[in-house]
Tab-separated table of C-alpha atoms in Angstrom:
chain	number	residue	atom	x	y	z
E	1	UNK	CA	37.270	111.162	-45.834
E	2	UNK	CA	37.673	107.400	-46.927
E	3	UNK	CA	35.763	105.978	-49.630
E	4	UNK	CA	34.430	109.384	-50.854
E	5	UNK	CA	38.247	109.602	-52.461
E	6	UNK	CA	38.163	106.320	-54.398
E	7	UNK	CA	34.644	106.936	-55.875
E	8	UNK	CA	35.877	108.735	-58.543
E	9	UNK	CA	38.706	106.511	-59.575
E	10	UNK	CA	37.084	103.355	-59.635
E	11	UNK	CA	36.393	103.317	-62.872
E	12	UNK	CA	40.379	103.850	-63.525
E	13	UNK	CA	40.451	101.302	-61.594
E	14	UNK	CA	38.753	98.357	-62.735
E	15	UNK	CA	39.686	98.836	-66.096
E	16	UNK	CA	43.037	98.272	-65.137
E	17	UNK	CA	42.313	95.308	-63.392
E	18	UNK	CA	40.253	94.149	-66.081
E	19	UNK	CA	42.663	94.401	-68.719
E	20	UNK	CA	45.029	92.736	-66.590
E	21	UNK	CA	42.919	89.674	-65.148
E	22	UNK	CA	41.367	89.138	-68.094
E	23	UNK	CA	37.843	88.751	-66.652
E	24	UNK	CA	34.678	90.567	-64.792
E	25	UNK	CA	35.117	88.528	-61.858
E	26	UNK	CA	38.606	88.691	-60.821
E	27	UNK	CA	38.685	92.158	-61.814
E	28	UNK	CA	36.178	93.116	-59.474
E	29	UNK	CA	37.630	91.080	-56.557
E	30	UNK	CA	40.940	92.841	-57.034
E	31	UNK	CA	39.658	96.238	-56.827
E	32	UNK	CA	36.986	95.731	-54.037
E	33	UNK	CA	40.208	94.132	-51.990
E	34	UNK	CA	42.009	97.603	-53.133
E	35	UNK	CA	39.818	99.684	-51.673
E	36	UNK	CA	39.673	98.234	-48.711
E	37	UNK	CA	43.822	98.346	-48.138
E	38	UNK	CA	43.497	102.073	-49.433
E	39	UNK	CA	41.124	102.346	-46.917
E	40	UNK	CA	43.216	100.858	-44.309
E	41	UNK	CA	46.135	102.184	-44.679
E	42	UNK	CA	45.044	106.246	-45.615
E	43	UNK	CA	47.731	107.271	-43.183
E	44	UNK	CA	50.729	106.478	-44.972
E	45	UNK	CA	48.816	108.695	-48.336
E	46	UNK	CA	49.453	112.129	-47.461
E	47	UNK	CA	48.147	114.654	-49.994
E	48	UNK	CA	49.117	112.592	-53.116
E	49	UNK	CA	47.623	111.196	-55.937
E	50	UNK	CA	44.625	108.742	-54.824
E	51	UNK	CA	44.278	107.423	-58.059
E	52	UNK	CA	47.986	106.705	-58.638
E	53	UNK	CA	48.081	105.490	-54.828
E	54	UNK	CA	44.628	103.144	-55.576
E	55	UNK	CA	45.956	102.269	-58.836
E	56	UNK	CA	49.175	100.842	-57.329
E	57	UNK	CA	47.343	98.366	-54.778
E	58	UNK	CA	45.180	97.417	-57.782
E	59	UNK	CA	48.002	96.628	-59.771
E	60	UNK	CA	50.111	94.802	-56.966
E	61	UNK	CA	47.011	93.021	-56.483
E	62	UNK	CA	46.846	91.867	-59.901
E	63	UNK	CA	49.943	90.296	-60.214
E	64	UNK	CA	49.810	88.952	-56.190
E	65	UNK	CA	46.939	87.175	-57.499
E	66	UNK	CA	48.806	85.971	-60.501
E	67	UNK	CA	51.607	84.370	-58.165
E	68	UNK	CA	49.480	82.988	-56.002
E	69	UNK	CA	47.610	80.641	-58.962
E	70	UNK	CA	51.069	80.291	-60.120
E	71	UNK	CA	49.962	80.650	-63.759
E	72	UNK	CA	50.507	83.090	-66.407
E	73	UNK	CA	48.248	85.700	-66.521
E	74	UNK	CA	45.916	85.865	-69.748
E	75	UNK	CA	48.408	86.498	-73.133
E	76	UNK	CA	47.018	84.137	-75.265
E	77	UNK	CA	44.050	84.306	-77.778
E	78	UNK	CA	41.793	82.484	-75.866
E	79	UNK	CA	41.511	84.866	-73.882
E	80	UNK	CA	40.347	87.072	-76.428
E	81	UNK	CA	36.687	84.988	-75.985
E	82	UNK	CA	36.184	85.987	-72.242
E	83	UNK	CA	36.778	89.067	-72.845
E	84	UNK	CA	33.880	88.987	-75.857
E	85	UNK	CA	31.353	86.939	-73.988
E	86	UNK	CA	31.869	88.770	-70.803
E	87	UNK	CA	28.647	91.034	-69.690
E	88	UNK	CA	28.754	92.996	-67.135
E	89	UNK	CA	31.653	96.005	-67.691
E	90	UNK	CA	30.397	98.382	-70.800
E	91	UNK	CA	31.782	96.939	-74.054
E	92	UNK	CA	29.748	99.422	-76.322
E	93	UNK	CA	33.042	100.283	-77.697
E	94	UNK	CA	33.709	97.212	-78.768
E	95	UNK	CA	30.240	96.512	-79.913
E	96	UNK	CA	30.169	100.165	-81.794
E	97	UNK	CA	33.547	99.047	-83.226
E	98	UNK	CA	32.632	95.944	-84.691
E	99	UNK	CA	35.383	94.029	-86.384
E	100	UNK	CA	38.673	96.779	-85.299
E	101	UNK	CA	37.541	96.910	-81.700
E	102	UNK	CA	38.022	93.422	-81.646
E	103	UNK	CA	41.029	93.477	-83.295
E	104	UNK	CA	42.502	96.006	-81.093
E	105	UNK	CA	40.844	94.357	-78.306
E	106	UNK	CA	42.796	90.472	-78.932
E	107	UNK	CA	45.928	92.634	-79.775
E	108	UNK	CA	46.001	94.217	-76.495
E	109	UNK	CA	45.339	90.984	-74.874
E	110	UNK	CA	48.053	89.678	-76.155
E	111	UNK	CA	50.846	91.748	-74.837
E	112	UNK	CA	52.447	90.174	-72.070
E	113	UNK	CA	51.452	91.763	-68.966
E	114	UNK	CA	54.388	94.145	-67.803
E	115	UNK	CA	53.360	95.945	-71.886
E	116	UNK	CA	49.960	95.454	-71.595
E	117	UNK	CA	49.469	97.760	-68.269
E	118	UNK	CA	51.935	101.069	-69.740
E	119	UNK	CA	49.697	100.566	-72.509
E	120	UNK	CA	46.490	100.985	-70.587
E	121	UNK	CA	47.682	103.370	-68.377
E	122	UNK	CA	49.130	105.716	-70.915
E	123	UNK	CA	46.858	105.124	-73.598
E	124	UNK	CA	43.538	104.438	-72.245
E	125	UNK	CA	43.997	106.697	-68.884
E	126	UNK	CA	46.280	109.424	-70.592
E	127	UNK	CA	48.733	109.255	-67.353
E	128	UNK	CA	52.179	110.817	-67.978
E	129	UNK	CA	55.434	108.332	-67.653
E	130	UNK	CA	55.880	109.663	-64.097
E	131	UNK	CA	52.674	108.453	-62.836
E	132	UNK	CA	52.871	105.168	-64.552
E	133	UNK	CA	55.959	104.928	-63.275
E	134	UNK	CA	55.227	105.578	-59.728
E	135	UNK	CA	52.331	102.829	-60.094
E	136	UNK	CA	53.897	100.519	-61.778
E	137	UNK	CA	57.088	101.097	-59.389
E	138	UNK	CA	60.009	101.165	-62.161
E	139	UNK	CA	62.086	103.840	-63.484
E	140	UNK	CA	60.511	106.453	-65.838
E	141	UNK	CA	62.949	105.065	-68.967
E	142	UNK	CA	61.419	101.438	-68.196
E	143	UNK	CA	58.092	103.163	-68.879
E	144	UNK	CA	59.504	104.694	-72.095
E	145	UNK	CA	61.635	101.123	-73.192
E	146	UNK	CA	58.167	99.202	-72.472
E	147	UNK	CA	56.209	101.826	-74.322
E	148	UNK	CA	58.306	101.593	-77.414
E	149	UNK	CA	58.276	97.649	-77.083
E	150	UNK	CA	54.712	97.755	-76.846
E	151	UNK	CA	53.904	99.642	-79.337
E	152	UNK	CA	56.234	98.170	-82.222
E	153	UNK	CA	53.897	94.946	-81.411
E	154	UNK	CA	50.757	96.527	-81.641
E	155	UNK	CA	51.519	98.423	-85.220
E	156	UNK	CA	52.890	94.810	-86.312
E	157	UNK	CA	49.504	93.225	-84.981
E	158	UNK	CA	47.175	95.827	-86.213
E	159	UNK	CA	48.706	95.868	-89.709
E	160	UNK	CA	48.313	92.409	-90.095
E	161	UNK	CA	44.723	92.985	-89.097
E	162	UNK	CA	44.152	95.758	-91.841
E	163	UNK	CA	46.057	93.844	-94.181
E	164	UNK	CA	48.631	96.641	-94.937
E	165	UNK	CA	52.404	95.568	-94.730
E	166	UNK	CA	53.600	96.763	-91.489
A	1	UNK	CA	69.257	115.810	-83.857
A	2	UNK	CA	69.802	112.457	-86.107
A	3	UNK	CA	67.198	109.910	-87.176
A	4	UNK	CA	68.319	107.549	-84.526
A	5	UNK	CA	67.533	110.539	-81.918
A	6	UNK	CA	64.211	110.548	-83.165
A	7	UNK	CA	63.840	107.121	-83.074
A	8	UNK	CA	64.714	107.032	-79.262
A	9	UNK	CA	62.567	110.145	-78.600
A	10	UNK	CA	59.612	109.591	-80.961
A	11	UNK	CA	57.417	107.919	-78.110
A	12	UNK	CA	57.974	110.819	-75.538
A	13	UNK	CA	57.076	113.568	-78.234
A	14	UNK	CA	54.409	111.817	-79.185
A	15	UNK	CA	53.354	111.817	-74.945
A	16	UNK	CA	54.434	114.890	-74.705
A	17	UNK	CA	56.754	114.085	-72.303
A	18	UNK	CA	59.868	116.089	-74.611
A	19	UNK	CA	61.297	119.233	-73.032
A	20	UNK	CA	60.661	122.421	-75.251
A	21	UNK	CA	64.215	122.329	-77.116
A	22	UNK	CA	64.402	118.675	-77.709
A	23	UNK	CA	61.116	119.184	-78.786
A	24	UNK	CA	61.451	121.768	-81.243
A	25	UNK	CA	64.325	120.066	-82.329
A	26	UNK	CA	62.855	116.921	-83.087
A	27	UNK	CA	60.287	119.061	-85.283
A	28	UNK	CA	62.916	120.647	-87.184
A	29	UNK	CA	63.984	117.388	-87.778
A	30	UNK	CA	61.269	115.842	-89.118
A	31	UNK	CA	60.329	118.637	-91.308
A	32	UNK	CA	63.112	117.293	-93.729
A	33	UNK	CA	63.001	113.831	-93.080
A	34	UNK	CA	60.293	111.374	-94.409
A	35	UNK	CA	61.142	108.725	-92.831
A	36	UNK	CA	60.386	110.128	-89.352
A	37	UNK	CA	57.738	111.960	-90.071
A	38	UNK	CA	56.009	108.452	-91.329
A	39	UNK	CA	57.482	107.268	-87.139
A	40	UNK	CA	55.331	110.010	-86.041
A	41	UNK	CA	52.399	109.448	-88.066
A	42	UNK	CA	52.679	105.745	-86.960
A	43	UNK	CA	52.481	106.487	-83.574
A	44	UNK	CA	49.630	108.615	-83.804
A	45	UNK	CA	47.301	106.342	-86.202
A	46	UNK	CA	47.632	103.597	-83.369
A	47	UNK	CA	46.904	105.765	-80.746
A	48	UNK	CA	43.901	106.326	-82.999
A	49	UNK	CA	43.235	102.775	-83.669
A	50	UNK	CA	43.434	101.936	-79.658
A	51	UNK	CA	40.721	104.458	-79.175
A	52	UNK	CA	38.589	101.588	-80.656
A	53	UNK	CA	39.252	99.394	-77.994
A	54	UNK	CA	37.360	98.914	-74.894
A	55	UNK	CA	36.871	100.852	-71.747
A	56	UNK	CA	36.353	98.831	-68.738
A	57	UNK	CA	33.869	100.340	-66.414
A	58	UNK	CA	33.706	99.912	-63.087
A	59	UNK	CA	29.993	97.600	-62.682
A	60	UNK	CA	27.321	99.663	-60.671
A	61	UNK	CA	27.021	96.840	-58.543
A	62	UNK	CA	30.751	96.833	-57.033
A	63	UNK	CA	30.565	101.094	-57.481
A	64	UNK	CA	27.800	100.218	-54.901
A	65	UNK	CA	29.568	97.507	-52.736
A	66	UNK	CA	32.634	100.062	-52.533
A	67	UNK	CA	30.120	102.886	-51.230
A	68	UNK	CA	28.203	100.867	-49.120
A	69	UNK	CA	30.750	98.774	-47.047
A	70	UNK	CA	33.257	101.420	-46.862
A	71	UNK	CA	31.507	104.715	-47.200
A	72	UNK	CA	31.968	107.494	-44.670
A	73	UNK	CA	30.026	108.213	-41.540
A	74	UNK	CA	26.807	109.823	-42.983
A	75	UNK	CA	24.434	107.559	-44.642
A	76	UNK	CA	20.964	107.112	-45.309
A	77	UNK	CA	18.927	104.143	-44.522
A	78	UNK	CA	18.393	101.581	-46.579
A	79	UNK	CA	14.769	100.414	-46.121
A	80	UNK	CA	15.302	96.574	-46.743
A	81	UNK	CA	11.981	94.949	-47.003
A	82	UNK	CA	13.199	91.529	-47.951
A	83	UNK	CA	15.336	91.417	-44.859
A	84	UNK	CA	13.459	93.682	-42.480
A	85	UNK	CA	10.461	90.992	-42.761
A	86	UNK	CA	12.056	87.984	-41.230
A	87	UNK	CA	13.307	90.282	-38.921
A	88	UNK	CA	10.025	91.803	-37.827
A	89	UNK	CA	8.067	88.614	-36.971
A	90	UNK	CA	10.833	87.983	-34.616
A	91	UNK	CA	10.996	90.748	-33.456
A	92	UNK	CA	7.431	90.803	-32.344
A	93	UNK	CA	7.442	87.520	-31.516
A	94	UNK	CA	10.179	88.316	-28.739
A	95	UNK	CA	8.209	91.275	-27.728
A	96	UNK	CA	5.337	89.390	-27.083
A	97	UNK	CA	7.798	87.198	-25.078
A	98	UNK	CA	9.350	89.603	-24.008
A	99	UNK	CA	6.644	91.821	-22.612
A	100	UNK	CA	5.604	88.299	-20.397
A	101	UNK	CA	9.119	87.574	-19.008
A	102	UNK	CA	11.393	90.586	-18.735
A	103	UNK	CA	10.142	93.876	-19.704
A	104	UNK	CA	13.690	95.166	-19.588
A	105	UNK	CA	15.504	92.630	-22.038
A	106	UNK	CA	15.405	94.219	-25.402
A	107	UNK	CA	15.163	97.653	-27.025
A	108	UNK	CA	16.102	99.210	-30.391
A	109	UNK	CA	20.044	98.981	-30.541
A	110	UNK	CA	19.892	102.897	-31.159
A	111	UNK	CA	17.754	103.835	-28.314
A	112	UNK	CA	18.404	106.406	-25.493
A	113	UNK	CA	18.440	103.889	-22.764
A	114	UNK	CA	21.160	102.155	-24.961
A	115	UNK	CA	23.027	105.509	-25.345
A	116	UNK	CA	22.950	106.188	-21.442
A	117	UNK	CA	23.975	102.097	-20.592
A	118	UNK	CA	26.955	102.862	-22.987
A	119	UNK	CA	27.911	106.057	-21.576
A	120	UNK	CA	27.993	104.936	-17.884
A	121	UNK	CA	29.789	101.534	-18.778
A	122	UNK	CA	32.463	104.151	-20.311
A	123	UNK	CA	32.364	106.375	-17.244
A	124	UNK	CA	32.574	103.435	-14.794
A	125	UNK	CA	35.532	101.724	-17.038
A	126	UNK	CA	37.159	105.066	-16.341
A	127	UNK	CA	36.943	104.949	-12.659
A	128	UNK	CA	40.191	103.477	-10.537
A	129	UNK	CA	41.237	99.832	-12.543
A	130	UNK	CA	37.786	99.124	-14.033
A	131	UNK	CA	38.776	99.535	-17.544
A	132	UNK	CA	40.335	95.958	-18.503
A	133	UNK	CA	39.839	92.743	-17.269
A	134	UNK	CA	42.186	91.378	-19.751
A	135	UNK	CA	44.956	93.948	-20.298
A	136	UNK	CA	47.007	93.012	-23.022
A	137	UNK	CA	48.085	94.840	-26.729
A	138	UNK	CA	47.518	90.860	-28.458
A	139	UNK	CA	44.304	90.985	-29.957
A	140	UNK	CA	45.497	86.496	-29.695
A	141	UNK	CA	45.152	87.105	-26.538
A	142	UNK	CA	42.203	88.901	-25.981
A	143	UNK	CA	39.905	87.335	-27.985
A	144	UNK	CA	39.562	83.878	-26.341
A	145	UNK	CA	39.990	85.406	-22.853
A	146	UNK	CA	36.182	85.815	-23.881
A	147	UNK	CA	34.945	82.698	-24.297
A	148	UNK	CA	33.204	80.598	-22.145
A	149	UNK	CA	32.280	84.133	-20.572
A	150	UNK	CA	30.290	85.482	-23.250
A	151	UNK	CA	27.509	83.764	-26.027
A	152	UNK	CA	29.199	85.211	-29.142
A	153	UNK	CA	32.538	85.424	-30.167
A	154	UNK	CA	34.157	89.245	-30.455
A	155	UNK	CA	36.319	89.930	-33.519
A	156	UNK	CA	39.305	91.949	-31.875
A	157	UNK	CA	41.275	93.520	-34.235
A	158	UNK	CA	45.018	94.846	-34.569
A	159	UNK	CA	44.799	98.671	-34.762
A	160	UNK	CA	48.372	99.403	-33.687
A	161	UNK	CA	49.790	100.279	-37.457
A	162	UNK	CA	46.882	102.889	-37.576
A	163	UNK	CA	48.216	104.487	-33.971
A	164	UNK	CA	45.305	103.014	-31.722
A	165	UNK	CA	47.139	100.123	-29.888
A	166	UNK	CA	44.483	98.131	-28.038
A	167	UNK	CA	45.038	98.095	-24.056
A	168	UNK	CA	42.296	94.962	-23.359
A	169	UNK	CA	39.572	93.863	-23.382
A	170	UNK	CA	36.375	93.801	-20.381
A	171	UNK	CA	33.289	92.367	-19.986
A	172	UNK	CA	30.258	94.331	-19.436
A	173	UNK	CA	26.350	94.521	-19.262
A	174	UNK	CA	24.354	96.368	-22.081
A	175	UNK	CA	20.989	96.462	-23.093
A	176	UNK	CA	20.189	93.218	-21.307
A	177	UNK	CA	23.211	91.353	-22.232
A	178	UNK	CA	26.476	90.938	-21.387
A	179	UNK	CA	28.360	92.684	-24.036
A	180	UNK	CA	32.244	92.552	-25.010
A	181	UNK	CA	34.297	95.605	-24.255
A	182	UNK	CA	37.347	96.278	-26.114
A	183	UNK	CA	39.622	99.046	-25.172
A	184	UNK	CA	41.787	101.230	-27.286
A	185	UNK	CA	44.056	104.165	-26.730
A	186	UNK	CA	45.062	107.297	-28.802
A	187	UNK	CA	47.395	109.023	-26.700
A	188	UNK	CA	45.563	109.755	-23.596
A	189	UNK	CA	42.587	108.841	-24.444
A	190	UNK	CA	40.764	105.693	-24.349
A	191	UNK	CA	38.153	104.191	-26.832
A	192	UNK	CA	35.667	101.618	-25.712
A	193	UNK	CA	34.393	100.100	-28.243
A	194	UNK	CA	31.235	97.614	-26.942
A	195	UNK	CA	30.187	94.845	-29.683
A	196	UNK	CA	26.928	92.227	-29.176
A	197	UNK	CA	24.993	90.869	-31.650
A	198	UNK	CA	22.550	92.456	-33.317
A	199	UNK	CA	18.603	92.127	-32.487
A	200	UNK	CA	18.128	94.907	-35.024
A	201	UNK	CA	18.682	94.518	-38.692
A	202	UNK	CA	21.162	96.889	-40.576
A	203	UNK	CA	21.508	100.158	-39.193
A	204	UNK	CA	23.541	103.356	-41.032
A	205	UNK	CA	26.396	104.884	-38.641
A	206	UNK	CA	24.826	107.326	-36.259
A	207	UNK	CA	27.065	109.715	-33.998
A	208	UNK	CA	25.866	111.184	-30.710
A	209	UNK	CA	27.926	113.431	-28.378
A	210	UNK	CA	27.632	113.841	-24.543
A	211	UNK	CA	27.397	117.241	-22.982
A	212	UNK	CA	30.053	116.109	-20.914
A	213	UNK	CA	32.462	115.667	-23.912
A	214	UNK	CA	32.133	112.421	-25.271
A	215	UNK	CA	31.358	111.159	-28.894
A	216	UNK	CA	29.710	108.275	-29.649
A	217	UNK	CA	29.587	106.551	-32.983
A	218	UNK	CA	27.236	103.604	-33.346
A	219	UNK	CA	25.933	101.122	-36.306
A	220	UNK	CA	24.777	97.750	-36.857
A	221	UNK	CA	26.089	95.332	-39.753
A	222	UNK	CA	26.496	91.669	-40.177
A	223	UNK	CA	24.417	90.911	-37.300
A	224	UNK	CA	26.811	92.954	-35.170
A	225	UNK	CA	26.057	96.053	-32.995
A	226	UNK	CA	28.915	98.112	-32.523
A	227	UNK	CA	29.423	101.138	-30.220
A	228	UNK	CA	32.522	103.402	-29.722
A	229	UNK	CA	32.753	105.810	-27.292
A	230	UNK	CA	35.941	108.009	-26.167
A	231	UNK	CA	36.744	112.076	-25.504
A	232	UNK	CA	39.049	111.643	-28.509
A	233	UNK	CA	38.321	114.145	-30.600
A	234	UNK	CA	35.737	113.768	-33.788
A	235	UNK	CA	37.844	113.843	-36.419
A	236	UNK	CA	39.963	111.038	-34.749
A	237	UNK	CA	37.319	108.835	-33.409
A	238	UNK	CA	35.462	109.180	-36.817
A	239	UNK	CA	39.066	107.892	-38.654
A	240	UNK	CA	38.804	104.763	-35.636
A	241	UNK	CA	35.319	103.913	-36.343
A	242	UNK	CA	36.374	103.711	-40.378
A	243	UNK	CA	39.702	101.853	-39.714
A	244	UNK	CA	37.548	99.553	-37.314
A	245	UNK	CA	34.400	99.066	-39.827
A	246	UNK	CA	36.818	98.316	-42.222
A	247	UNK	CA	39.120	95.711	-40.226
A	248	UNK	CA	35.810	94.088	-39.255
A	249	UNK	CA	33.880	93.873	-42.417
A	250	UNK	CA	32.889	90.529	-43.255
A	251	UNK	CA	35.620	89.050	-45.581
A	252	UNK	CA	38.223	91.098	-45.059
């Protein structure tokens, strides 16, 4: 009845975490924290979506965590070099990728936060702009603006990659 | 539909997020226009190229922690050797003492004579004004009406949100200890929950029920023995014990 519901969505839901904190670590202190509130507070979910619901505490954990070191969250490039160096999650993508998973890897990393998550949801977890939106807790044509915004950046930062004028 | 159309609805057609005519009017559109069809083909070569990047799985070892800690009523054992050990030269070594001193004193936290203690300590709290000795809903307040009377401190927690206000709390005599007795209520019915420290190691939730209409749900963890007993129904009491695992858990 409790945890047996989040099992399946943990994956979902440390790779949102992860792309958001940046790191193994705080990733996996955000979601175990998650689980617990989701745990706690299973009477106000009703026959919805437990991965949207778990997803949302994730993500409001994220960025609670963010205001509480009072720092930005990880944009910049040097980033890029925890995310490479990091074991522990399965990077066999990026390792089967070689040089383009990286690429795509540092150019996801450096979206600023609010893009980088409606990328990862909607890319990387297939959700539709209703879910993201009810996870992310802004109107469905924020999800499409951010989308659009995000995306412009990553063609811009991936064709600069390949070398072909964007 | 006009190229600026498309370029406002590219993103949702490519999601599939486009009712059908908008939809099929965006295609009619960009059968005659190059310049959004290369828009569409954009879109869809990065979501190619992001296939490349990683997929953050969640580690076995916090898959496990999430289980484990907050998993529901029916486990298996875990046969901990490494901890069990330490555990089981003291154990003998206070059975040997034990055995000298007071026969009585100590048995497996599961055991029937534990089950029947707990029952009649629930009966008897029943009975007239037995059940609190501390009656108040302030977990602030029960909490240190406890020490100096017991050897351990209890952690009360706040169920109230979760629709199991606590009435108080009692002290009472289990196992060969005095023991800390917390008392909740769901509707009409109340929920003793008795907590000691463990003499056991780790322990996997166990349920009993009483012919007379009583479940009991039981377990051991953090060097904590925890009982709860009511006539709440299963379902219910099993949703407590979860809520109250949870609020307990060390760390949280």
């Amino acid at each position: 009845m409790t945890a047996e519901l989040l099992v399946p969505h943990l994956d979902a839901a440390f790779n949102l975490a992860r792309w958001l904190m940046g790191n193994d670590a705080d990733a996996e202190d955000v979601v175990q924290e998650a689980c617990v509130r989701a745990i706690a507070a299973m009477d106000r979910f009703r026959g919805g979506d437990p991965k949207a619901w778990l997803l949302t505490i994730v993500r409001n954990g994220c960025y609670s965590t963010f205001r509480q070191r009072r720092r930005r969250p990880a944009t910049d490039l040097n980033e890029v070099t925890d995310h490479l160096e990091s074991g522990g999650s399965s990077p066999e993508r990026l390792a089967l990728g070689g040089e383009q998973a990286q690429h795509v890897q540092a150019a996801v990393a450096a979206l600023a936060p609010e893009f980088r998550e409606v990328i990862v949801l909607r890319e990387f977890e297939g959700l539709s702009y209703k879910e993201i939106a009810a996870i992310a807790e802004i109107p469905i044509g924020t999800v499409m603006s951010r989308l659009s915004r995000a995306r412009a950046q990553l063609h811009e930062a991936l064709a600069t990659y390949q070398g072909t004028p964007s | 539909m006009t190229c600026d159309d498309v370029e406002r609805l590219a993103g949702a057609y490519h999601d599939s997020e486009l009712d059908a005519a908008l939809s099929s009017d965006l295609e009619s559109h960009v059968a005659t226009c190059q310049g959004c069809a290369a828009r569409l083909a954009a879109l869809q070569a990065l979501s190619v190229s992001l296939r490349a990047a990683p997929y953050y799985r969640a580690p076995a070892a916090l898959t496990r922690s999430v289980t484990q800690r907050l998993a529901p009523p029916v486990l298996t054992r875990r046969p901990r050797l490494s901890i069990a050990l330490p555990w089981l030269i003291a154990a003998v070594s206070v059975v040997v003492v034990a055995a000298m001193t007071l026969p009585l004193r100590f048995g497996r936290s599961g055991s029937d004579a534990v089950v029947n203690e707990v029952m009649a300590s629930h009966l008897r709290s029943l009975q007239a004004d037995h059940l609190v000795d501390v009656a108040s809903s302030d977990r602030h307040t029960v909490k240190p009406w406890f020490a100096g009377r017991l050897d351990f401190s209890p952690t009360v927690v706040d169920l109230a949100a979760d629709g199991f206000p606590l009435v108080g709390g009692r002290l009472d005599f289990v196992d060969g200890r005095s023991v800390a007795a917390l008392v909740y209520r769901r509707r009409q019915h109340d929920i003793n929950v008795l907590a000691w420290p463990a003499t056991t190691p780790q322990e996997s939730v166990a349920h009993r029920d009483d012919p007379r209409g009583y479940h009991l749900i039981h377990w051991t963890r953090d060097h904590m023995t925890w009982w709860v007993v009511s006539d709440l129904a299963s379902v219910e009491l099993n949703d407590f014990a979860d809520r109250l695992m949870a609020a307990t858990a060390k760390g949280s």
